[in-house]
mmCIF file of C-alpha atoms in Angstrom:
data_model
loop_
_atom_site.group_PDB
_atom_site.id
_atom_site.type_symbol
_atom_site.label_atom_id
_atom_site.label_comp_id
_atom_site.label_asym_id
_atom_site.label_seq_id
_atom_site.Cartn_x
_atom_site.Cartn_y
_atom_site.Cartn_z
ATOM 1 C CA MET S 134 23.379 29.616 -16.644
ATOM 2 C CA THR S 135 20.523 29.591 -14.202
ATOM 3 C CA VAL S 136 19.863 26.265 -12.386
ATOM 4 C CA ASN S 137 16.435 25.993 -10.859
ATOM 5 C CA PRO S 138 16.692 24.482 -7.341
ATOM 6 C CA PRO S 139 14.891 21.107 -6.829
ATOM 7 C CA PRO S 140 11.338 21.173 -5.473
ATOM 8 C CA SER S 141 11.218 20.938 -1.641
ATOM 9 C CA ALA S 142 9.489 18.022 -0.193
ATOM 10 C CA PRO S 143 5.979 18.796 1.225
ATOM 11 C CA SER S 144 5.828 19.833 4.686
ATOM 12 C CA LEU S 145 4.414 17.602 7.376
ATOM 13 C CA SER S 146 1.312 19.830 7.842
ATOM 14 C CA ALA S 147 0.663 19.600 4.014
ATOM 15 C CA ARG S 148 1.037 15.832 4.152
ATOM 16 C CA LEU S 149 -1.355 15.501 7.151
ATOM 17 C CA THR S 150 -3.899 17.733 5.566
ATOM 18 C CA ALA S 151 -3.713 15.577 2.378
ATOM 19 C CA GLU S 152 -4.125 12.335 4.599
ATOM 20 C CA GLY S 153 -7.117 13.874 6.342
ATOM 21 C CA PHE S 154 -8.782 14.870 3.137
ATOM 22 C CA GLY S 155 -8.193 11.453 1.551
ATOM 23 C CA SER S 156 -9.563 9.577 4.631
ATOM 24 C CA PHE S 157 -12.622 11.880 4.645
ATOM 25 C CA LEU S 158 -13.324 11.149 0.860
ATOM 26 C CA ILE S 159 -13.042 7.380 1.295
ATOM 27 C CA VAL S 160 -15.184 7.229 4.360
ATOM 28 C CA PHE S 161 -17.791 9.653 3.432
ATOM 29 C CA VAL S 162 -18.280 7.954 -0.032
ATOM 30 C CA GLY S 163 -18.001 4.313 1.115
ATOM 31 C CA ILE S 164 -19.940 4.609 4.319
ATOM 32 C CA GLY S 165 -22.485 6.972 2.676
ATOM 33 C CA THR S 166 -23.071 4.325 0.028
ATOM 34 C CA THR S 167 -23.540 1.682 2.692
ATOM 35 C CA LEU S 168 -26.002 3.724 4.828
ATOM 36 C CA PHE S 169 -28.024 5.245 2.003
ATOM 37 C CA THR S 170 -28.028 2.801 -0.800
ATOM 38 C CA ALA S 171 -28.199 -0.320 1.374
ATOM 39 C CA ASN S 172 -30.803 0.882 3.717
ATOM 40 C CA LEU S 173 -32.971 2.877 1.333
ATOM 41 C CA PHE S 174 -32.829 1.252 -2.075
ATOM 42 C CA ALA S 175 -32.171 -2.357 -1.475
ATOM 43 C CA ASP S 176 -34.973 -4.767 -2.301
ATOM 44 C CA PRO S 177 -35.289 -8.021 -0.396
ATOM 45 C CA GLY S 178 -32.850 -10.448 -1.765
ATOM 46 C CA ALA S 179 -30.624 -7.825 -3.260
ATOM 47 C CA ALA S 180 -27.892 -7.841 -0.696
ATOM 48 C CA SER S 181 -25.224 -8.971 -3.119
ATOM 49 C CA ALA S 182 -25.739 -6.042 -5.500
ATOM 50 C CA VAL S 183 -25.575 -3.737 -2.584
ATOM 51 C CA TYR S 184 -22.255 -5.294 -1.584
ATOM 52 C CA VAL S 185 -20.898 -4.686 -5.122
ATOM 53 C CA ALA S 186 -22.070 -1.012 -5.043
ATOM 54 C CA VAL S 187 -20.392 -0.630 -1.629
ATOM 55 C CA ALA S 188 -17.145 -2.155 -2.692
ATOM 56 C CA LEU S 189 -16.953 -0.161 -5.778
ATOM 57 C CA ALA S 190 -17.616 3.020 -3.747
ATOM 58 C CA PHE S 191 -14.758 2.364 -1.435
ATOM 59 C CA GLY S 192 -12.347 1.530 -4.363
ATOM 60 C CA LEU S 193 -13.283 4.460 -6.532
ATOM 61 C CA ALA S 194 -13.042 6.691 -3.548
ATOM 62 C CA LEU S 195 -9.532 5.443 -2.858
ATOM 63 C CA LEU S 196 -8.600 5.770 -6.510
ATOM 64 C CA ALA S 197 -9.672 9.435 -6.530
ATOM 65 C CA ALA S 198 -7.940 10.154 -3.128
ATOM 66 C CA PHE S 199 -4.743 8.627 -4.461
ATOM 67 C CA ALA S 200 -4.754 10.451 -7.686
ATOM 68 C CA SER S 201 -5.407 13.722 -5.766
ATOM 69 C CA PHE S 202 -3.138 13.577 -2.835
ATOM 70 C CA ALA S 203 -0.465 10.797 -3.247
ATOM 71 C CA PRO S 204 2.050 13.366 -4.674
ATOM 72 C CA VAL S 205 1.786 15.278 -1.361
ATOM 73 C CA SER S 206 1.556 12.553 1.330
ATOM 74 C CA GLY S 207 2.289 9.245 -0.337
ATOM 75 C CA GLY S 208 -1.356 8.397 -0.577
ATOM 76 C CA HIS S 209 -2.049 6.185 2.651
ATOM 77 C CA PHE S 210 -5.393 7.505 3.862
ATOM 78 C CA ASN S 211 -5.381 4.217 6.077
ATOM 79 C CA PRO S 212 -3.423 3.414 9.184
ATOM 80 C CA ALA S 213 -2.749 -0.027 7.820
ATOM 81 C CA LEU S 214 -0.893 1.408 4.859
ATOM 82 C CA THR S 215 0.920 3.905 6.968
ATOM 83 C CA ILE S 216 2.246 1.159 9.385
ATOM 84 C CA GLY S 217 3.159 -1.038 6.483
ATOM 85 C CA ALA S 218 5.118 1.731 4.793
ATOM 86 C CA ALA S 219 6.964 2.513 7.969
ATOM 87 C CA ALA S 220 7.960 -1.093 8.540
ATOM 88 C CA ALA S 221 9.052 -1.332 4.904
ATOM 89 C CA GLY S 222 11.310 1.648 5.338
ATOM 90 C CA ARG S 223 9.227 4.035 3.249
ATOM 91 C CA LEU S 224 8.111 6.409 6.001
ATOM 92 C CA ALA S 225 9.862 7.626 9.135
ATOM 93 C CA TRP S 226 8.558 6.166 12.228
ATOM 94 C CA ARG S 227 8.210 9.473 13.918
ATOM 95 C CA ASP S 228 5.544 10.607 11.253
ATOM 96 C CA VAL S 229 3.340 7.423 11.847
ATOM 97 C CA LEU S 230 1.328 8.714 14.773
ATOM 98 C CA PRO S 231 0.650 12.076 13.155
ATOM 99 C CA TYR S 232 -0.548 10.250 10.007
ATOM 100 C CA LEU S 233 -2.780 7.999 11.922
ATOM 101 C CA ILE S 234 -4.288 10.899 13.778
ATOM 102 C CA ALA S 235 -4.946 12.758 10.603
ATOM 103 C CA GLN S 236 -6.566 9.665 9.019
ATOM 104 C CA VAL S 237 -8.874 9.002 11.892
ATOM 105 C CA ILE S 238 -9.837 12.624 12.192
ATOM 106 C CA GLY S 239 -10.640 12.756 8.423
ATOM 107 C CA GLY S 240 -12.890 9.669 8.942
ATOM 108 C CA VAL S 241 -14.612 10.920 12.050
ATOM 109 C CA ILE S 242 -15.611 14.151 10.301
ATOM 110 C CA ALA S 243 -16.902 12.176 7.333
ATOM 111 C CA THR S 244 -19.135 10.085 9.588
ATOM 112 C CA THR S 245 -20.144 13.180 11.446
ATOM 113 C CA ALA S 246 -21.145 14.790 8.272
ATOM 114 C CA LEU S 247 -23.254 11.720 7.449
ATOM 115 C CA ILE S 248 -24.995 11.881 10.743
ATOM 116 C CA VAL S 249 -25.895 15.594 9.873
ATOM 117 C CA VAL S 250 -27.477 14.319 6.606
ATOM 118 C CA GLY S 251 -29.327 11.762 8.605
ATOM 119 C CA LEU S 252 -30.872 14.329 10.901
ATOM 120 C CA PHE S 253 -32.846 15.494 7.957
ATOM 121 C CA GLY S 254 -33.704 12.030 6.585
ATOM 122 C CA PRO S 255 -36.861 9.963 6.929
ATOM 123 C CA ASP S 256 -38.621 9.565 10.244
ATOM 124 C CA ALA S 257 -36.542 7.439 12.587
ATOM 125 C CA TRP S 258 -33.961 6.612 9.791
ATOM 126 C CA LEU S 259 -31.023 7.809 11.651
ATOM 127 C CA GLU S 260 -31.980 6.068 14.920
ATOM 128 C CA GLY S 261 -32.481 2.871 12.818
ATOM 129 C CA VAL S 262 -29.085 2.860 11.239
ATOM 130 C CA GLN S 263 -27.345 3.698 14.525
ATOM 131 C CA ASP S 264 -29.269 0.891 16.219
ATOM 132 C CA ALA S 265 -27.983 -1.375 13.451
ATOM 133 C CA GLY S 266 -24.469 -0.488 14.166
ATOM 134 C CA PHE S 267 -23.969 2.425 11.772
ATOM 135 C CA ALA S 268 -22.156 0.132 9.142
ATOM 136 C CA SER S 269 -19.408 -0.725 11.745
ATOM 137 C CA THR S 270 -17.180 -3.629 11.312
ATOM 138 C CA GLY S 271 -17.277 -6.669 13.626
ATOM 139 C CA TRP S 272 -18.674 -10.125 14.229
ATOM 140 C CA GLY S 273 -21.620 -11.723 15.585
ATOM 141 C CA PRO S 274 -24.621 -9.170 15.281
ATOM 142 C CA LEU S 275 -22.408 -6.898 13.278
ATOM 143 C CA SER S 276 -21.531 -9.562 10.673
ATOM 144 C CA PRO S 277 -24.013 -9.559 7.671
ATOM 145 C CA GLY S 278 -23.274 -13.269 7.389
ATOM 146 C CA GLY S 279 -23.405 -14.053 11.149
ATOM 147 C CA PHE S 280 -19.683 -15.012 11.279
ATOM 148 C CA GLY S 281 -17.881 -15.211 14.670
ATOM 149 C CA MET S 282 -14.778 -13.527 15.921
ATOM 150 C CA PRO S 283 -12.240 -15.979 14.681
ATOM 151 C CA ALA S 284 -13.514 -15.506 11.116
ATOM 152 C CA ALA S 285 -13.289 -11.725 11.539
ATOM 153 C CA ILE S 286 -9.629 -12.084 12.733
ATOM 154 C CA VAL S 287 -8.568 -14.264 9.811
ATOM 155 C CA ILE S 288 -10.307 -11.974 7.326
ATOM 156 C CA GLU S 289 -8.691 -8.743 8.768
ATOM 157 C CA VAL S 290 -5.187 -10.269 8.953
ATOM 158 C CA ILE S 291 -5.175 -11.751 5.438
ATOM 159 C CA LEU S 292 -6.937 -8.861 3.615
ATOM 160 C CA THR S 293 -4.596 -6.350 5.393
ATOM 161 C CA LEU S 294 -1.502 -8.380 4.288
ATOM 162 C CA LEU S 295 -2.774 -8.295 0.652
ATOM 163 C CA LEU S 296 -3.828 -4.615 0.562
ATOM 164 C CA VAL S 297 -0.393 -3.599 2.076
ATOM 165 C CA LEU S 298 1.541 -5.966 -0.177
ATOM 166 C CA VAL S 299 -0.060 -4.402 -3.307
ATOM 167 C CA PHE S 300 0.367 -0.796 -2.065
ATOM 168 C CA LEU S 301 4.202 -1.338 -1.344
ATOM 169 C CA SER S 302 4.586 -3.184 -4.731
ATOM 170 C CA VAL S 303 2.856 -0.578 -6.975
ATOM 171 C CA THR S 304 4.380 2.414 -5.133
ATOM 172 C CA HIS S 305 8.055 1.148 -4.987
ATOM 173 C CA PRO S 306 10.340 4.038 -5.726
ATOM 174 C CA GLU S 307 12.148 1.821 -8.379
ATOM 175 C CA ARG S 308 9.730 -0.788 -9.497
ATOM 176 C CA GLY S 309 6.384 1.074 -9.000
ATOM 177 C CA THR S 310 3.818 1.693 -11.774
ATOM 178 C CA PRO S 311 2.109 4.868 -12.998
ATOM 179 C CA LEU S 312 -1.044 2.948 -12.588
ATOM 180 C CA ALA S 313 -0.677 2.511 -8.765
ATOM 181 C CA GLY S 314 -3.858 4.309 -8.005
ATOM 182 C CA ILE S 315 -6.043 1.989 -10.113
ATOM 183 C CA ALA S 316 -4.301 -1.005 -8.712
ATOM 184 C CA ILE S 317 -4.811 -0.026 -5.127
ATOM 185 C CA GLY S 318 -8.369 1.043 -5.734
ATOM 186 C CA LEU S 319 -9.406 -2.119 -7.361
ATOM 187 C CA THR S 320 -7.552 -4.146 -4.672
ATOM 188 C CA PHE S 321 -9.525 -2.256 -2.037
ATOM 189 C CA ALA S 322 -12.775 -2.911 -3.788
ATOM 190 C CA ALA S 323 -12.002 -6.551 -4.113
ATOM 191 C CA ILE S 324 -11.113 -6.812 -0.488
ATOM 192 C CA GLN S 325 -14.543 -5.398 0.573
ATOM 193 C CA LEU S 326 -16.271 -7.966 -1.627
ATOM 194 C CA VAL S 327 -14.713 -10.540 0.387
ATOM 195 C CA ALA S 328 -14.930 -8.797 3.806
ATOM 196 C CA ILE S 329 -18.475 -7.413 3.899
ATOM 197 C CA PRO S 330 -20.328 -10.562 4.297
ATOM 198 C CA VAL S 331 -17.941 -11.611 7.237
ATOM 199 C CA ASP S 332 -17.231 -8.510 9.212
ATOM 200 C CA ASN S 333 -18.810 -5.734 7.301
ATOM 201 C CA GLY S 334 -15.529 -4.358 5.681
ATOM 202 C CA ALA S 335 -11.820 -4.765 6.675
ATOM 203 C CA ALA S 336 -8.233 -3.303 6.339
ATOM 204 C CA ASN S 337 -8.871 0.218 7.366
ATOM 205 C CA PRO S 338 -8.847 0.945 11.174
ATOM 206 C CA ALA S 339 -9.780 4.681 10.423
ATOM 207 C CA ARG S 340 -13.024 3.579 8.792
ATOM 208 C CA SER S 341 -13.614 1.108 11.784
ATOM 209 C CA ILE S 342 -13.223 3.927 14.284
ATOM 210 C CA ALA S 343 -15.149 6.581 12.420
ATOM 211 C CA THR S 344 -18.285 4.286 12.378
ATOM 212 C CA ALA S 345 -17.792 2.564 15.740
ATOM 213 C CA ILE S 346 -18.115 5.866 17.637
ATOM 214 C CA TYR S 347 -21.677 6.289 16.234
ATOM 215 C CA GLY S 348 -22.557 2.502 16.306
ATOM 216 C CA GLY S 349 -23.090 2.011 19.824
ATOM 217 C CA ILE S 350 -21.558 -0.304 22.599
ATOM 218 C CA ASP S 351 -21.040 -3.476 20.430
ATOM 219 C CA PRO S 352 -18.888 -1.862 17.824
ATOM 220 C CA LEU S 353 -16.856 -0.040 20.278
ATOM 221 C CA ALA S 354 -16.292 -3.273 22.372
ATOM 222 C CA GLN S 355 -15.098 -5.202 19.320
ATOM 223 C CA LEU S 356 -12.930 -2.424 17.942
ATOM 224 C CA LEU S 357 -9.703 -3.345 19.684
ATOM 225 C CA VAL S 358 -9.379 -6.757 18.233
ATOM 226 C CA SER S 359 -9.854 -5.189 14.666
ATOM 227 C CA LEU S 360 -7.310 -2.522 15.281
ATOM 228 C CA VAL S 361 -4.705 -4.882 16.774
ATOM 229 C CA CYS S 362 -5.029 -7.465 14.109
ATOM 230 C CA THR S 363 -4.910 -5.003 11.276
ATOM 231 C CA ALA S 364 -1.834 -3.154 12.798
ATOM 232 C CA LEU S 365 0.105 -6.497 13.354
ATOM 233 C CA GLY S 366 -0.675 -7.751 9.783
ATOM 234 C CA ALA S 367 0.458 -4.397 8.297
ATOM 235 C CA ALA S 368 3.707 -4.386 10.325
ATOM 236 C CA ALA S 369 4.409 -8.066 9.425
ATOM 237 C CA ILE S 370 3.916 -7.596 5.663
ATOM 238 C CA GLY S 371 5.899 -4.364 5.632
ATOM 239 C CA ILE S 372 9.053 -6.122 7.185
ATOM 240 C CA ALA S 373 8.572 -9.183 5.039
ATOM 241 C CA ASP S 374 8.287 -6.995 1.921
ATOM 242 C CA ARG S 375 11.490 -5.248 2.776
ATOM 243 C CA ALA S 376 13.309 -8.465 3.496
ATOM 244 C CA LEU S 377 12.032 -10.363 0.465
ATOM 245 C CA PHE S 378 11.843 -7.859 -2.268
ATOM 246 C CA ASP S 379 14.331 -5.270 -1.446
ATOM 247 C CA GLY S 380 17.134 -7.519 -0.306
ATOM 248 C CA ALA S 381 18.631 -4.884 1.973
ATOM 249 C CA ALA S 382 17.530 -2.661 4.728
ATOM 250 C CA ALA S 383 16.661 0.730 3.460
ATOM 251 C CA SER S 384 17.757 3.877 5.465
ATOM 252 C CA GLU S 385 15.007 5.566 7.355
ATOM 253 C CA PRO S 386 14.061 8.706 5.561
ATOM 254 C CA ALA S 387 14.595 11.872 7.406
ATOM 255 C CA ASP S 388 11.598 13.733 5.762
ATOM 256 C CA GLY S 389 8.969 11.077 5.908
ATOM 257 C CA GLN S 390 9.124 10.563 2.123
ATOM 258 C CA SER S 391 9.549 7.271 0.322
ATOM 259 C CA VAL S 392 13.146 6.217 -0.342
ATOM 260 C CA SER S 393 14.836 3.640 -2.544
ATOM 261 C CA PRO S 394 16.684 0.824 -0.936
ATOM 262 C CA ARG S 395 20.431 0.726 -1.169
#
């Protein structure tokens, strides 16, 4: 009798390519909606409708990316989810930095592509959106609602905790759900609805980096706080999830793929 060998796990290069494509999709669609819809088609007083459009764009893009690439890479597309997965024992720590680099590169390519589109836009449009921060996250002048740094820090930490917790729950190797992509996408959309008025979006450092590099001095100066808060929040909830819901430490996977706890 012939026995087919089990399928091999995707190579690291394949997983990084998937993470890069997924990050590109999310940033291009989400930031593209922010720049084009919010700046070209928003009537005065219609900001709330624009926020809904942007939040749904981010959520739907994440859903599409997860459905397309999660079987290859685990479906992170976001440094917060990668750090949370590693802290929860779902990803080898040695794979974290390559994942983060792939995600940031995908996001930066996406915003660069949007810059190219803007070069052929209305007169002074590109200069205007860059002067306004290029949809970068932050506080003070970068906050649509005028919120300060403490508010941005609280929002980043809490919303990162919630996003990572949902991701770890619905993708659990034993208790996960086939509707994981929908749950994660809707959660990310809901997070943006809360975060956009406060700090223009939260819980995705790759997105923050990708917009800040084209947004000028203020977004770059505020970037470190956002990155640190998101990373700490993701690591904390990953450790807590592993301790509270798995009941025992999971062994670190050798191939960077998700593993079940003992």
